[in-house]
Amino acid sequence: MRIVIPFKKENAKSRLSGVLTPDERGMLAMKMLQDVLDATDGFAVDILTPSVFNDARIDPHILWSDSGLNDALNEYLSKVAEYGCDPVMIVMADLPLLKRRYVREIATSDADLVIAPGKGGGTNILSIKDPSRFSTDYYGTSFLDHLRIAHDNGLSVEVYDSFAAATDIDEPDDLVELLIHGTGEAARALVDIGFVVAVRDGRAEVERLSHTPHPP
Amino acid sequence: MRIVIPFKKENAKSRLSGVLTPDERGMLAMKMLQDVLDATDGFAVDILTPSVFNDARIDPHILWSDSGLNDALNEYLSKVAEYGCDPVMIVMADLPLLKRRYVREIATSDADLVIAPGKGGGTNILSIKDPSRFSTDYYGTSFLDHLRIAHDNGLSVEVYDSFAAATDIDEPDDLVELLIHGTGEAARALVDIGFVVAVRDGRAEVERLSHTPHPP
């Protein structure tokens, strides 16, 4: 099993620009990536990226590609298939609630394809037993597209039902989930910035305490 | 194990009033309740409600109470504790993605308290081994409040990680999840009304096709 994590540093998490500065968004994206690296520890991990890093933890995993997401991933799947056909698990980089247990459970499934849905029809994790028999189609309602591709290729499918795996961090409301359920680096970074959860009209929202001192 | 489902028919799902008429909201709420009854089939189920029904499927389960949610549930827990202390599972009525498998898994947990979080810090399912040792505190970030109550009472806790159980239907965006992942009565009702999933700027939204004929 190889794990591949697509990641782009530039203009990361633009839908959080209402609540985080560009630097903070970049920092949060890196912390989330580190949480995903923690969850995938023990596997052979490639970070598929068009970005350049200078980070001792990230650099050994870098696989550079400036293709778009689907092209880069499908080139990757072809390469893996060519060199011996290991199973491949594609894990999104913005899943800071992911735990090792979930990754191990997905890795040991008997299905040809395991798919962990994201919110809004997205796909957060895809585990592909035979990468020569599948290609990705991310964006839009990719969950449905991936089910269709699996069906067209005669693959058995397991839908991996997990709130943690479904929680990708894109919008301010998602930060509520990270603050409430997170235990890793990204959650700590949010707390350090000064975010708290406030309840307004019965709904939980994130609020930034301006008087919170910056961490040393 | 007894299962209790709090349910209120009046002005159901008011946050969906931008996309559904009052009648449609009431109908959707009933269909979701029926999906939850399907998922809890085989258990002794009480529907705790201030409403009056005339529905052969619902009526045998009705336990009437006009107290607020927490008062009604805590009176219920006290009564169950008084009459022999069965375990109690509290299941919200707006979980149309719930499946029997999840309910059975939660029912067979060894933990004193099993809690399935909802979005935004909510609590969608609570399974309480000894109802004399727990009281509910719904609304706001009830997930955190319930963890605290369990801790204060020395109870062991299992957080039940499920996207299906976390998906309570409150807002238009939630209807996307119901259309994409639902297989029960509520999902069919949405399709019958004429809802489809449309992708705009990379995000999935529900769209109502006005030319869709009403079902017979």
JSON list of C-alpha atoms in Angstrom, two decimals, chain B:
[
{"chain": "B", "resi": 1, "resn": "MET", "atom": "CA", "xyz": [-32.21, -1.32, 25.46]},
{"chain": "B", "resi": 2, "resn": "ARG", "atom": "CA", "xyz": [-35.01, 1.19, 24.89]},
{"chain": "B", "resi": 3, "resn": "ILE", "atom": "CA", "xyz": [-34.75, 3.74, 22.11]},
{"chain": "B", "resi": 4, "resn": "VAL", "atom": "CA", "xyz": [-36.33, 7.15, 22.50]},
{"chain": "B", "resi": 5, "resn": "ILE", "atom": "CA", "xyz": [-36.80, 9.57, 19.61]},
{"chain": "B", "resi": 6, "resn": "PRO", "atom": "CA", "xyz": [-37.78, 13.14, 20.48]},
{"chain": "B", "resi": 7, "resn": "PHE", "atom": "CA", "xyz": [-39.97, 14.59, 17.73]},
{"chain": "B", "resi": 8, "resn": "LYS", "atom": "CA", "xyz": [-42.05, 17.70, 17.21]},
{"chain": "B", "resi": 9, "resn": "LYS", "atom": "CA", "xyz": [-44.35, 18.05, 14.25]},
{"chain": "B", "resi": 10, "resn": "GLU", "atom": "CA", "xyz": [-45.19, 21.74, 14.61]},
{"chain": "B", "resi": 11, "resn": "ASN", "atom": "CA", "xyz": [-43.08, 24.18, 12.59]},
{"chain": "B", "resi": 12, "resn": "ALA", "atom": "CA", "xyz": [-40.62, 21.38, 11.85]},
{"chain": "B", "resi": 13, "resn": "LYS", "atom": "CA", "xyz": [-37.31, 22.20, 10.18]},
{"chain": "B", "resi": 14, "resn": "SER", "atom": "CA", "xyz": [-37.81, 25.96, 10.10]},
{"chain": "B", "resi": 15, "resn": "ARG", "atom": "CA", "xyz": [-34.31, 26.57, 8.73]},
{"chain": "B", "resi": 16, "resn": "LEU", "atom": "CA", "xyz": [-35.44, 24.90, 5.52]},
{"chain": "B", "resi": 17, "resn": "SER", "atom": "CA", "xyz": [-38.22, 27.45, 5.00]},
{"chain": "B", "resi": 18, "resn": "GLY", "atom": "CA", "xyz": [-36.25, 29.11, 2.19]},
{"chain": "B", "resi": 19, "resn": "VAL", "atom": "CA", "xyz": [-36.53, 26.02, 0.01]},
{"chain": "B", "resi": 20, "resn": "LEU", "atom": "CA", "xyz": [-39.59, 24.10, 1.30]},
{"chain": "B", "resi": 21, "resn": "THR", "atom": "CA", "xyz": [-43.19, 25.10, 2.07]},
{"chain": "B", "resi": 22, "resn": "PRO", "atom": "CA", "xyz": [-44.48, 24.45, 5.61]},
{"chain": "B", "resi": 23, "resn": "ASP", "atom": "CA", "xyz": [-46.38, 21.38, 4.36]},
{"chain": "B", "resi": 24, "resn": "GLU", "atom": "CA", "xyz": [-43.30, 20.02, 2.63]},
{"chain": "B", "resi": 25, "resn": "ARG", "atom": "CA", "xyz": [-41.20, 20.59, 5.74]},
{"chain": "B", "resi": 26, "resn": "GLY", "atom": "CA", "xyz": [-43.74, 18.69, 7.83]},
{"chain": "B", "resi": 27, "resn": "MET", "atom": "CA", "xyz": [-43.82, 15.88, 5.29]},
{"chain": "B", "resi": 28, "resn": "LEU", "atom": "CA", "xyz": [-40.00, 15.70, 5.14]},
{"chain": "B", "resi": 29, "resn": "ALA", "atom": "CA", "xyz": [-39.81, 15.60, 8.95]},
{"chain": "B", "resi": 30, "resn": "MET", "atom": "CA", "xyz": [-42.25, 12.66, 9.00]},
{"chain": "B", "resi": 31, "resn": "LYS", "atom": "CA", "xyz": [-40.32, 10.82, 6.28]},
{"chain": "B", "resi": 32, "resn": "MET", "atom": "CA", "xyz": [-37.08, 11.30, 8.20]},
{"chain": "B", "resi": 33, "resn": "LEU", "atom": "CA", "xyz": [-38.78, 9.97, 11.33]},
{"chain": "B", "resi": 34, "resn": "GLN", "atom": "CA", "xyz": [-39.85, 6.93, 9.36]},
{"chain": "B", "resi": 35, "resn": "ASP", "atom": "CA", "xyz": [-36.27, 6.40, 8.15]},
{"chain": "B", "resi": 36, "resn": "VAL", "atom": "CA", "xyz": [-35.14, 6.51, 11.78]},
{"chain": "B", "resi": 37, "resn": "LEU", "atom": "CA", "xyz": [-37.89, 4.03, 12.73]},
{"chain": "B", "resi": 38, "resn": "ASP", "atom": "CA", "xyz": [-36.58, 1.73, 9.99]},
{"chain": "B", "resi": 39, "resn": "ALA", "atom": "CA", "xyz": [-33.05, 2.04, 11.36]},
{"chain": "B", "resi": 40, "resn": "THR", "atom": "CA", "xyz": [-34.24, 1.27, 14.91]},
{"chain": "B", "resi": 41, "resn": "ASP", "atom": "CA", "xyz": [-36.55, -1.58, 13.90]},
{"chain": "B", "resi": 42, "resn": "GLY", "atom": "CA", "xyz": [-36.41, -4.49, 16.31]},
{"chain": "B", "resi": 43, "resn": "PHE", "atom": "CA", "xyz": [-35.90, -2.30, 19.39]},
{"chain": "B", "resi": 44, "resn": "ALA", "atom": "CA", "xyz": [-38.53, -1.02, 21.83]},
{"chain": "B", "resi": 45, "resn": "VAL", "atom": "CA", "xyz": [-39.02, 2.51, 20.52]},
{"chain": "B", "resi": 46, "resn": "ASP", "atom": "CA", "xyz": [-40.73, 5.47, 22.17]},
{"chain": "B", "resi": 47, "resn": "ILE", "atom": "CA", "xyz": [-41.43, 8.68, 20.28]},
{"chain": "B", "resi": 48, "resn": "LEU", "atom": "CA", "xyz": [-41.37, 11.47, 22.82]},
{"chain": "B", "resi": 49, "resn": "THR", "atom": "CA", "xyz": [-43.51, 14.27, 21.47]},
{"chain": "B", "resi": 50, "resn": "PRO", "atom": "CA", "xyz": [-45.78, 17.21, 22.28]},
{"chain": "B", "resi": 51, "resn": "SER", "atom": "CA", "xyz": [-47.64, 16.59, 18.98]},
{"chain": "B", "resi": 52, "resn": "VAL", "atom": "CA", "xyz": [-50.76, 14.61, 18.14]},
{"chain": "B", "resi": 53, "resn": "PHE", "atom": "CA", "xyz": [-50.59, 12.15, 15.24]},
{"chain": "B", "resi": 54, "resn": "ASN", "atom": "CA", "xyz": [-52.98, 10.01, 13.33]},
{"chain": "B", "resi": 55, "resn": "ASP", "atom": "CA", "xyz": [-50.60, 7.59, 11.74]},
{"chain": "B", "resi": 56, "resn": "ALA", "atom": "CA", "xyz": [-50.74, 3.83, 12.13]},
{"chain": "B", "resi": 57, "resn": "ARG", "atom": "CA", "xyz": [-46.96, 3.53, 12.01]},
{"chain": "B", "resi": 58, "resn": "ILE", "atom": "CA", "xyz": [-46.26, 6.30, 14.55]},
{"chain": "B", "resi": 59, "resn": "ASP", "atom": "CA", "xyz": [-49.12, 6.04, 17.03]},
{"chain": "B", "resi": 60, "resn": "PRO", "atom": "CA", "xyz": [-48.11, 2.82, 18.83]},
{"chain": "B", "resi": 61, "resn": "HIS", "atom": "CA", "xyz": [-44.81, 4.45, 19.79]},
{"chain": "B", "resi": 62, "resn": "ILE", "atom": "CA", "xyz": [-46.16, 7.79, 21.06]},
{"chain": "B", "resi": 63, "resn": "LEU", "atom": "CA", "xyz": [-45.21, 8.95, 24.53]},
{"chain": "B", "resi": 64, "resn": "TRP", "atom": "CA", "xyz": [-46.76, 12.34, 24.99]},
{"chain": "B", "resi": 65, "resn": "SER", "atom": "CA", "xyz": [-44.90, 15.15, 26.78]},
{"chain": "B", "resi": 66, "resn": "ASP", "atom": "CA", "xyz": [-45.11, 18.90, 26.42]},
{"chain": "B", "resi": 67, "resn": "SER", "atom": "CA", "xyz": [-41.93, 19.59, 28.39]},
{"chain": "B", "resi": 68, "resn": "GLY", "atom": "CA", "xyz": [-38.91, 21.10, 26.63]},
{"chain": "B", "resi": 69, "resn": "LEU", "atom": "CA", "xyz": [-36.42, 18.70, 25.04]},
{"chain": "B", "resi": 70, "resn": "ASN", "atom": "CA", "xyz": [-34.06, 18.30, 27.99]},
{"chain": "B", "resi": 71, "resn": "ASP", "atom": "CA", "xyz": [-36.80, 18.20, 30.62]},
{"chain": "B", "resi": 72, "resn": "ALA", "atom": "CA", "xyz": [-38.79, 15.64, 28.64]},
{"chain": "B", "resi": 73, "resn": "LEU", "atom": "CA", "xyz": [-35.73, 13.43, 28.10]},
{"chain": "B", "resi": 74, "resn": "ASN", "atom": "CA", "xyz": [-34.51, 13.70, 31.68]},
{"chain": "B", "resi": 75, "resn": "GLU", "atom": "CA", "xyz": [-37.99, 12.81, 32.99]},
{"chain": "B", "resi": 76, "resn": "TYR", "atom": "CA", "xyz": [-37.92, 9.85, 30.61]},
{"chain": "B", "resi": 77, "resn": "LEU", "atom": "CA", "xyz": [-34.48, 8.73, 31.84]},
{"chain": "B", "resi": 78, "resn": "SER", "atom": "CA", "xyz": [-35.67, 8.97, 35.45]},
{"chain": "B", "resi": 79, "resn": "LYS", "atom": "CA", "xyz": [-38.75, 6.90, 34.70]},
{"chain": "B", "resi": 80, "resn": "VAL", "atom": "CA", "xyz": [-36.74, 4.19, 32.95]},
{"chain": "B", "resi": 81, "resn": "ALA", "atom": "CA", "xyz": [-34.24, 4.13, 35.81]},
{"chain": "B", "resi": 82, "resn": "GLU", "atom": "CA", "xyz": [-37.11, 3.82, 38.29]},
{"chain": "B", "resi": 83, "resn": "TYR", "atom": "CA", "xyz": [-38.71, 0.87, 36.47]},
{"chain": "B", "resi": 84, "resn": "GLY", "atom": "CA", "xyz": [-35.66, -1.34, 36.13]},
{"chain": "B", "resi": 85, "resn": "CYS", "atom": "CA", "xyz": [-32.89, 0.62, 34.55]},
{"chain": "B", "resi": 86, "resn": "ASP", "atom": "CA", "xyz": [-32.75, -0.57, 30.96]},
{"chain": "B", "resi": 87, "resn": "PRO", "atom": "CA", "xyz": [-30.09, 1.11, 28.86]},
{"chain": "B", "resi": 88, "resn": "VAL", "atom": "CA", "xyz": [-31.53, 3.99, 26.81]},
{"chain": "B", "resi": 89, "resn": "MET", "atom": "CA", "xyz": [-30.50, 5.21, 23.39]},
{"chain": "B", "resi": 90, "resn": "ILE", "atom": "CA", "xyz": [-31.64, 8.72, 22.44]},
{"chain": "B", "resi": 91, "resn": "VAL", "atom": "CA", "xyz": [-31.79, 9.11, 18.67]},
{"chain": "B", "resi": 92, "resn": "MET", "atom": "CA", "xyz": [-32.61, 12.40, 16.96]},
{"chain": "B", "resi": 93, "resn": "ALA", "atom": "CA", "xyz": [-35.47, 12.22, 14.46]},
{"chain": "B", "resi": 94, "resn": "ASP", "atom": "CA", "xyz": [-33.68, 14.00, 11.61]},
{"chain": "B", "resi": 95, "resn": "LEU", "atom": "CA", "xyz": [-31.05, 11.38, 10.78]},
{"chain": "B", "resi": 96, "resn": "PRO", "atom": "CA", "xyz": [-32.28, 9.93, 7.48]},
{"chain": "B", "resi": 97, "resn": "LEU", "atom": "CA", "xyz": [-28.88, 8.38, 6.63]},
{"chain": "B", "resi": 98, "resn": "LEU", "atom": "CA", "xyz": [-28.92, 6.22, 9.73]},
{"chain": "B", "resi": 99, "resn": "LYS", "atom": "CA", "xyz": [-28.79, 2.46, 9.12]},
{"chain": "B", "resi": 100, "resn": "ARG", "atom": "CA", "xyz": [-29.67, -0.52, 11.32]},
{"chain": "B", "resi": 101, "resn": "ARG", "atom": "CA", "xyz": [-26.03, -1.56, 11.37]},
{"chain": "B", "resi": 102, "resn": "TYR", "atom": "CA", "xyz": [-25.01, 1.66, 13.14]},
{"chain": "B", "resi": 103, "resn": "VAL", "atom": "CA", "xyz": [-27.79, 1.39, 15.70]},
{"chain": "B", "resi": 104, "resn": "ARG", "atom": "CA", "xyz": [-26.81, -2.21, 16.45]},
{"chain": "B", "resi": 105, "resn": "GLU", "atom": "CA", "xyz": [-23.11, -1.29, 16.75]},
{"chain": "B", "resi": 106, "resn": "ILE", "atom": "CA", "xyz": [-23.92, 1.51, 19.19]},
{"chain": "B", "resi": 107, "resn": "ALA", "atom": "CA", "xyz": [-26.28, -0.74, 21.17]},
{"chain": "B", "resi": 108, "resn": "THR", "atom": "CA", "xyz": [-23.57, -3.37, 21.67]},
{"chain": "B", "resi": 109, "resn": "SER", "atom": "CA", "xyz": [-20.81, -1.03, 22.82]},
{"chain": "B", "resi": 110, "resn": "ASP", "atom": "CA", "xyz": [-19.22, -1.74, 26.20]},
{"chain": "B", "resi": 111, "resn": "ALA", "atom": "CA", "xyz": [-18.90, 1.96, 27.06]},
{"chain": "B", "resi": 112, "resn": "ASP", "atom": "CA", "xyz": [-21.11, 3.56, 29.72]},
{"chain": "B", "resi": 113, "resn": "LEU", "atom": "CA", "xyz": [-21.95, 6.29, 27.21]},
{"chain": "B", "resi": 114, "resn": "VAL", "atom": "CA", "xyz": [-21.79, 6.22, 23.43]},
{"chain": "B", "resi": 115, "resn": "ILE", "atom": "CA", "xyz": [-22.11, 9.56, 21.72]},
{"chain": "B", "resi": 116, "resn": "ALA", "atom": "CA", "xyz": [-22.45, 10.16, 18.00]},
{"chain": "B", "resi": 117, "resn": "PRO", "atom": "CA", "xyz": [-21.66, 13.80, 17.30]},
{"chain": "B", "resi": 118, "resn": "GLY", "atom": "CA", "xyz": [-23.69, 15.95, 14.95]},
{"chain": "B", "resi": 119, "resn": "LYS", "atom": "CA", "xyz": [-22.33, 18.82, 12.90]},
{"chain": "B", "resi": 120, "resn": "GLY", "atom": "CA", "xyz": [-21.39, 21.99, 14.75]},
{"chain": "B", "resi": 121, "resn": "GLY", "atom": "CA", "xyz": [-20.90, 20.45, 18.18]},
{"chain": "B", "resi": 122, "resn": "GLY", "atom": "CA", "xyz": [-24.30, 18.80, 18.30]},
{"chain": "B", "resi": 123, "resn": "THR", "atom": "CA", "xyz": [-25.24, 15.37, 19.66]},
{"chain": "B", "resi": 124, "resn": "ASN", "atom": "CA", "xyz": [-27.17, 13.09, 17.33]},
{"chain": "B", "resi": 125, "resn": "ILE", "atom": "CA", "xyz": [-27.18, 9.84, 19.27]},
{"chain": "B", "resi": 126, "resn": "LEU", "atom": "CA", "xyz": [-26.58, 9.16, 22.96]},
{"chain": "B", "resi": 127, "resn": "SER", "atom": "CA", "xyz": [-26.57, 5.63, 24.29]},
{"chain": "B", "resi": 128, "resn": "ILE", "atom": "CA", "xyz": [-26.70, 5.50, 28.07]},
{"chain": "B", "resi": 129, "resn": "LYS", "atom": "CA", "xyz": [-26.00, 2.23, 29.84]},
{"chain": "B", "resi": 130, "resn": "ASP", "atom": "CA", "xyz": [-27.37, 3.35, 33.21]},
{"chain": "B", "resi": 131, "resn": "PRO", "atom": "CA", "xyz": [-29.96, 6.14, 32.87]},
{"chain": "B", "resi": 132, "resn": "SER", "atom": "CA", "xyz": [-29.81, 6.86, 36.60]},
{"chain": "B", "resi": 133, "resn": "ARG", "atom": "CA", "xyz": [-26.27, 8.17, 36.11]},
{"chain": "B", "resi": 134, "resn": "PHE", "atom": "CA", "xyz": [-26.72, 10.63, 33.24]},
{"chain": "B", "resi": 135, "resn": "SER", "atom": "CA", "xyz": [-28.80, 13.62, 32.28]},
{"chain": "B", "resi": 136, "resn": "THR", "atom": "CA", "xyz": [-28.93, 15.36, 28.92]},
{"chain": "B", "resi": 137, "resn": "ASP", "atom": "CA", "xyz": [-28.01, 18.93, 28.04]},
{"chain": "B", "resi": 138, "resn": "TYR", "atom": "CA", "xyz": [-29.00, 19.45, 24.41]},
{"chain": "B", "resi": 139, "resn": "TYR", "atom": "CA", "xyz": [-28.65, 22.69, 22.42]},
{"chain": "B", "resi": 140, "resn": "GLY", "atom": "CA", "xyz": [-25.47, 24.65, 21.76]},
{"chain": "B", "resi": 141, "resn": "THR", "atom": "CA", "xyz": [-22.28, 22.59, 21.84]},
{"chain": "B", "resi": 142, "resn": "SER", "atom": "CA", "xyz": [-24.04, 19.68, 23.49]},
{"chain": "B", "resi": 143, "resn": "PHE", "atom": "CA", "xyz": [-21.35, 17.24, 22.37]},
{"chain": "B", "resi": 144, "resn": "LEU", "atom": "CA", "xyz": [-18.87, 18.94, 24.72]},
{"chain": "B", "resi": 145, "resn": "ASP", "atom": "CA", "xyz": [-21.50, 19.28, 27.47]},
{"chain": "B", "resi": 146, "resn": "HIS", "atom": "CA", "xyz": [-22.34, 15.58, 27.28]},
{"chain": "B", "resi": 147, "resn": "LEU", "atom": "CA", "xyz": [-18.66, 14.63, 27.44]},
{"chain": "B", "resi": 148, "resn": "ARG", "atom": "CA", "xyz": [-18.34, 16.80, 30.53]},
{"chain": "B", "resi": 149, "resn": "ILE", "atom": "CA", "xyz": [-21.41, 15.29, 32.22]},
{"chain": "B", "resi": 150, "resn": "ALA", "atom": "CA", "xyz": [-20.06, 11.79, 31.51]},
{"chain": "B", "resi": 151, "resn": "HIS", "atom": "CA", "xyz": [-16.69, 12.78, 32.95]},
{"chain": "B", "resi": 152, "resn": "ASP", "atom": "CA", "xyz": [-18.29, 14.31, 36.06]},
{"chain": "B", "resi": 153, "resn": "ASN", "atom": "CA", "xyz": [-20.21, 11.07, 36.62]},
{"chain": "B", "resi": 154, "resn": "GLY", "atom": "CA", "xyz": [-17.19, 8.83, 36.07]},
{"chain": "B", "resi": 155, "resn": "LEU", "atom": "CA", "xyz": [-18.62, 7.23, 32.92]},
{"chain": "B", "resi": 156, "resn": "SER", "atom": "CA", "xyz": [-16.54, 5.64, 30.18]},
{"chain": "B", "resi": 157, "resn": "VAL", "atom": "CA", "xyz": [-17.26, 7.19, 26.78]},
{"chain": "B", "resi": 158, "resn": "GLU", "atom": "CA", "xyz": [-17.08, 5.98, 23.20]},
{"chain": "B", "resi": 159, "resn": "VAL", "atom": "CA", "xyz": [-17.35, 8.60, 20.48]},
{"chain": "B", "resi": 160, "resn": "TYR", "atom": "CA", "xyz": [-19.13, 6.91, 17.58]},
{"chain": "B", "resi": 161, "resn": "ASP", "atom": "CA", "xyz": [-17.49, 8.18, 14.43]},
{"chain": "B", "resi": 162, "resn": "SER", "atom": "CA", "xyz": [-20.03, 8.10, 11.60]},
{"chain": "B", "resi": 163, "resn": "PHE", "atom": "CA", "xyz": [-20.72, 10.50, 8.77]},
{"chain": "B", "resi": 164, "resn": "ALA", "atom": "CA", "xyz": [-24.22, 9.04, 8.40]},
{"chain": "B", "resi": 165, "resn": "ALA", "atom": "CA", "xyz": [-25.03, 9.51, 12.08]},
{"chain": "B", "resi": 166, "resn": "ALA", "atom": "CA", "xyz": [-23.49, 13.00, 12.04]},
{"chain": "B", "resi": 167, "resn": "THR", "atom": "CA", "xyz": [-25.69, 14.15, 9.16]},
{"chain": "B", "resi": 168, "resn": "ASP", "atom": "CA", "xyz": [-28.73, 15.77, 10.73]},
{"chain": "B", "resi": 169, "resn": "ILE", "atom": "CA", "xyz": [-30.88, 17.67, 8.27]},
{"chain": "B", "resi": 170, "resn": "ASP", "atom": "CA", "xyz": [-31.35, 21.29, 9.25]},
{"chain": "B", "resi": 171, "resn": "GLU", "atom": "CA", "xyz": [-30.28, 23.55, 6.40]},
{"chain": "B", "resi": 172, "resn": "PRO", "atom": "CA", "xyz": [-30.43, 23.56, 2.60]},
{"chain": "B", "resi": 173, "resn": "ASP", "atom": "CA", "xyz": [-26.81, 22.33, 2.33]},
{"chain": "B", "resi": 174, "resn": "ASP", "atom": "CA", "xyz": [-27.80, 19.25, 4.33]},
{"chain": "B", "resi": 175, "resn": "LEU", "atom": "CA", "xyz": [-30.28, 18.32, 1.61]},
{"chain": "B", "resi": 176, "resn": "VAL", "atom": "CA", "xyz": [-27.26, 17.78, -0.66]},
{"chain": "B", "resi": 177, "resn": "GLU", "atom": "CA", "xyz": [-26.10, 15.00, 1.67]},
{"chain": "B", "resi": 178, "resn": "LEU", "atom": "CA", "xyz": [-29.58, 13.50, 1.76]},
{"chain": "B", "resi": 179, "resn": "LEU", "atom": "CA", "xyz": [-29.84, 13.46, -2.04]},
{"chain": "B", "resi": 180, "resn": "ILE", "atom": "CA", "xyz": [-26.33, 12.06, -2.55]},
{"chain": "B", "resi": 181, "resn": "HIS", "atom": "CA", "xyz": [-26.19, 9.48, 0.24]},
{"chain": "B", "resi": 182, "resn": "GLY", "atom": "CA", "xyz": [-29.83, 8.81, 1.12]},
{"chain": "B", "resi": 183, "resn": "THR", "atom": "CA", "xyz": [-31.62, 5.61, 0.16]},
{"chain": "B", "resi": 184, "resn": "GLY", "atom": "CA", "xyz": [-34.74, 5.84, 2.32]},
{"chain": "B", "resi": 185, "resn": "GLU", "atom": "CA", "xyz": [-38.11, 7.57, 2.38]},
{"chain": "B", "resi": 186, "resn": "ALA", "atom": "CA", "xyz": [-36.84, 11.10, 3.01]},
{"chain": "B", "resi": 187, "resn": "ALA", "atom": "CA", "xyz": [-34.43, 10.96, 0.08]},
{"chain": "B", "resi": 188, "resn": "ARG", "atom": "CA", "xyz": [-37.20, 9.66, -2.21]},
{"chain": "B", "resi": 189, "resn": "ALA", "atom": "CA", "xyz": [-39.52, 12.44, -1.02]},
{"chain": "B", "resi": 190, "resn": "LEU", "atom": "CA", "xyz": [-36.94, 15.08, -1.94]},
{"chain": "B", "resi": 191, "resn": "VAL", "atom": "CA", "xyz": [-36.53, 13.58, -5.40]},
{"chain": "B", "resi": 192, "resn": "ASP", "atom": "CA", "xyz": [-40.31, 13.47, -5.80]},
{"chain": "B", "resi": 193, "resn": "ILE", "atom": "CA", "xyz": [-40.57, 17.17, -4.92]},
{"chain": "B", "resi": 194, "resn": "GLY", "atom": "CA", "xyz": [-38.12, 17.83, -7.75]},
{"chain": "B", "resi": 195, "resn": "PHE", "atom": "CA", "xyz": [-34.80, 18.43, -6.04]},
{"chain": "B", "resi": 196, "resn": "VAL", "atom": "CA", "xyz": [-31.55, 17.65, -7.81]},
{"chain": "B", "resi": 197, "resn": "VAL", "atom": "CA", "xyz": [-27.92, 18.28, -6.98]},
{"chain": "B", "resi": 198, "resn": "ALA", "atom": "CA", "xyz": [-26.25, 20.98, -9.07]},
{"chain": "B", "resi": 199, "resn": "VAL", "atom": "CA", "xyz": [-22.58, 21.94, -8.97]},
{"chain": "B", "resi": 200, "resn": "ARG", "atom": "CA", "xyz": [-21.79, 25.67, -8.93]},
{"chain": "B", "resi": 201, "resn": "ASP", "atom": "CA", "xyz": [-18.26, 27.04, -8.58]},
{"chain": "B", "resi": 202, "resn": "GLY", "atom": "CA", "xyz": [-17.15, 23.57, -7.58]},
{"chain": "B", "resi": 203, "resn": "ARG", "atom": "CA", "xyz": [-19.69, 23.31, -4.74]},
{"chain": "B", "resi": 204, "resn": "ALA", "atom": "CA", "xyz": [-22.70, 21.01, -4.73]},
{"chain": "B", "resi": 205, "resn": "GLU", "atom": "CA", "xyz": [-26.05, 22.68, -4.06]},
{"chain": "B", "resi": 206, "resn": "VAL", "atom": "CA", "xyz": [-29.65, 21.55, -4.20]},
{"chain": "B", "resi": 207, "resn": "GLU", "atom": "CA", "xyz": [-31.73, 22.95, -6.99]},
{"chain": "B", "resi": 208, "resn": "ARG", "atom": "CA", "xyz": [-35.47, 22.64, -7.35]},
{"chain": "B", "resi": 209, "resn": "LEU", "atom": "CA", "xyz": [-36.70, 21.83, -10.84]},
{"chain": "B", "resi": 210, "resn": "SER", "atom": "CA", "xyz": [-40.02, 23.64, -11.10]},
{"chain": "B", "resi": 211, "resn": "HIS", "atom": "CA", "xyz": [-41.06, 21.66, -14.13]},
{"chain": "B", "resi": 212, "resn": "THR", "atom": "CA", "xyz": [-40.87, 18.35, -12.31]},
{"chain": "B", "resi": 213, "resn": "PRO", "atom": "CA", "xyz": [-44.37, 16.89, -12.10]},
{"chain": "B", "resi": 214, "resn": "HIS", "atom": "CA", "xyz": [-45.70, 16.25, -8.63]},
{"chain": "B", "resi": 215, "resn": "PRO", "atom": "CA", "xyz": [-45.89, 12.58, -7.72]},
{"chain": "B", "resi": 216, "resn": "PRO", "atom": "CA", "xyz": [-49.34, 11.00, -7.97]}
]
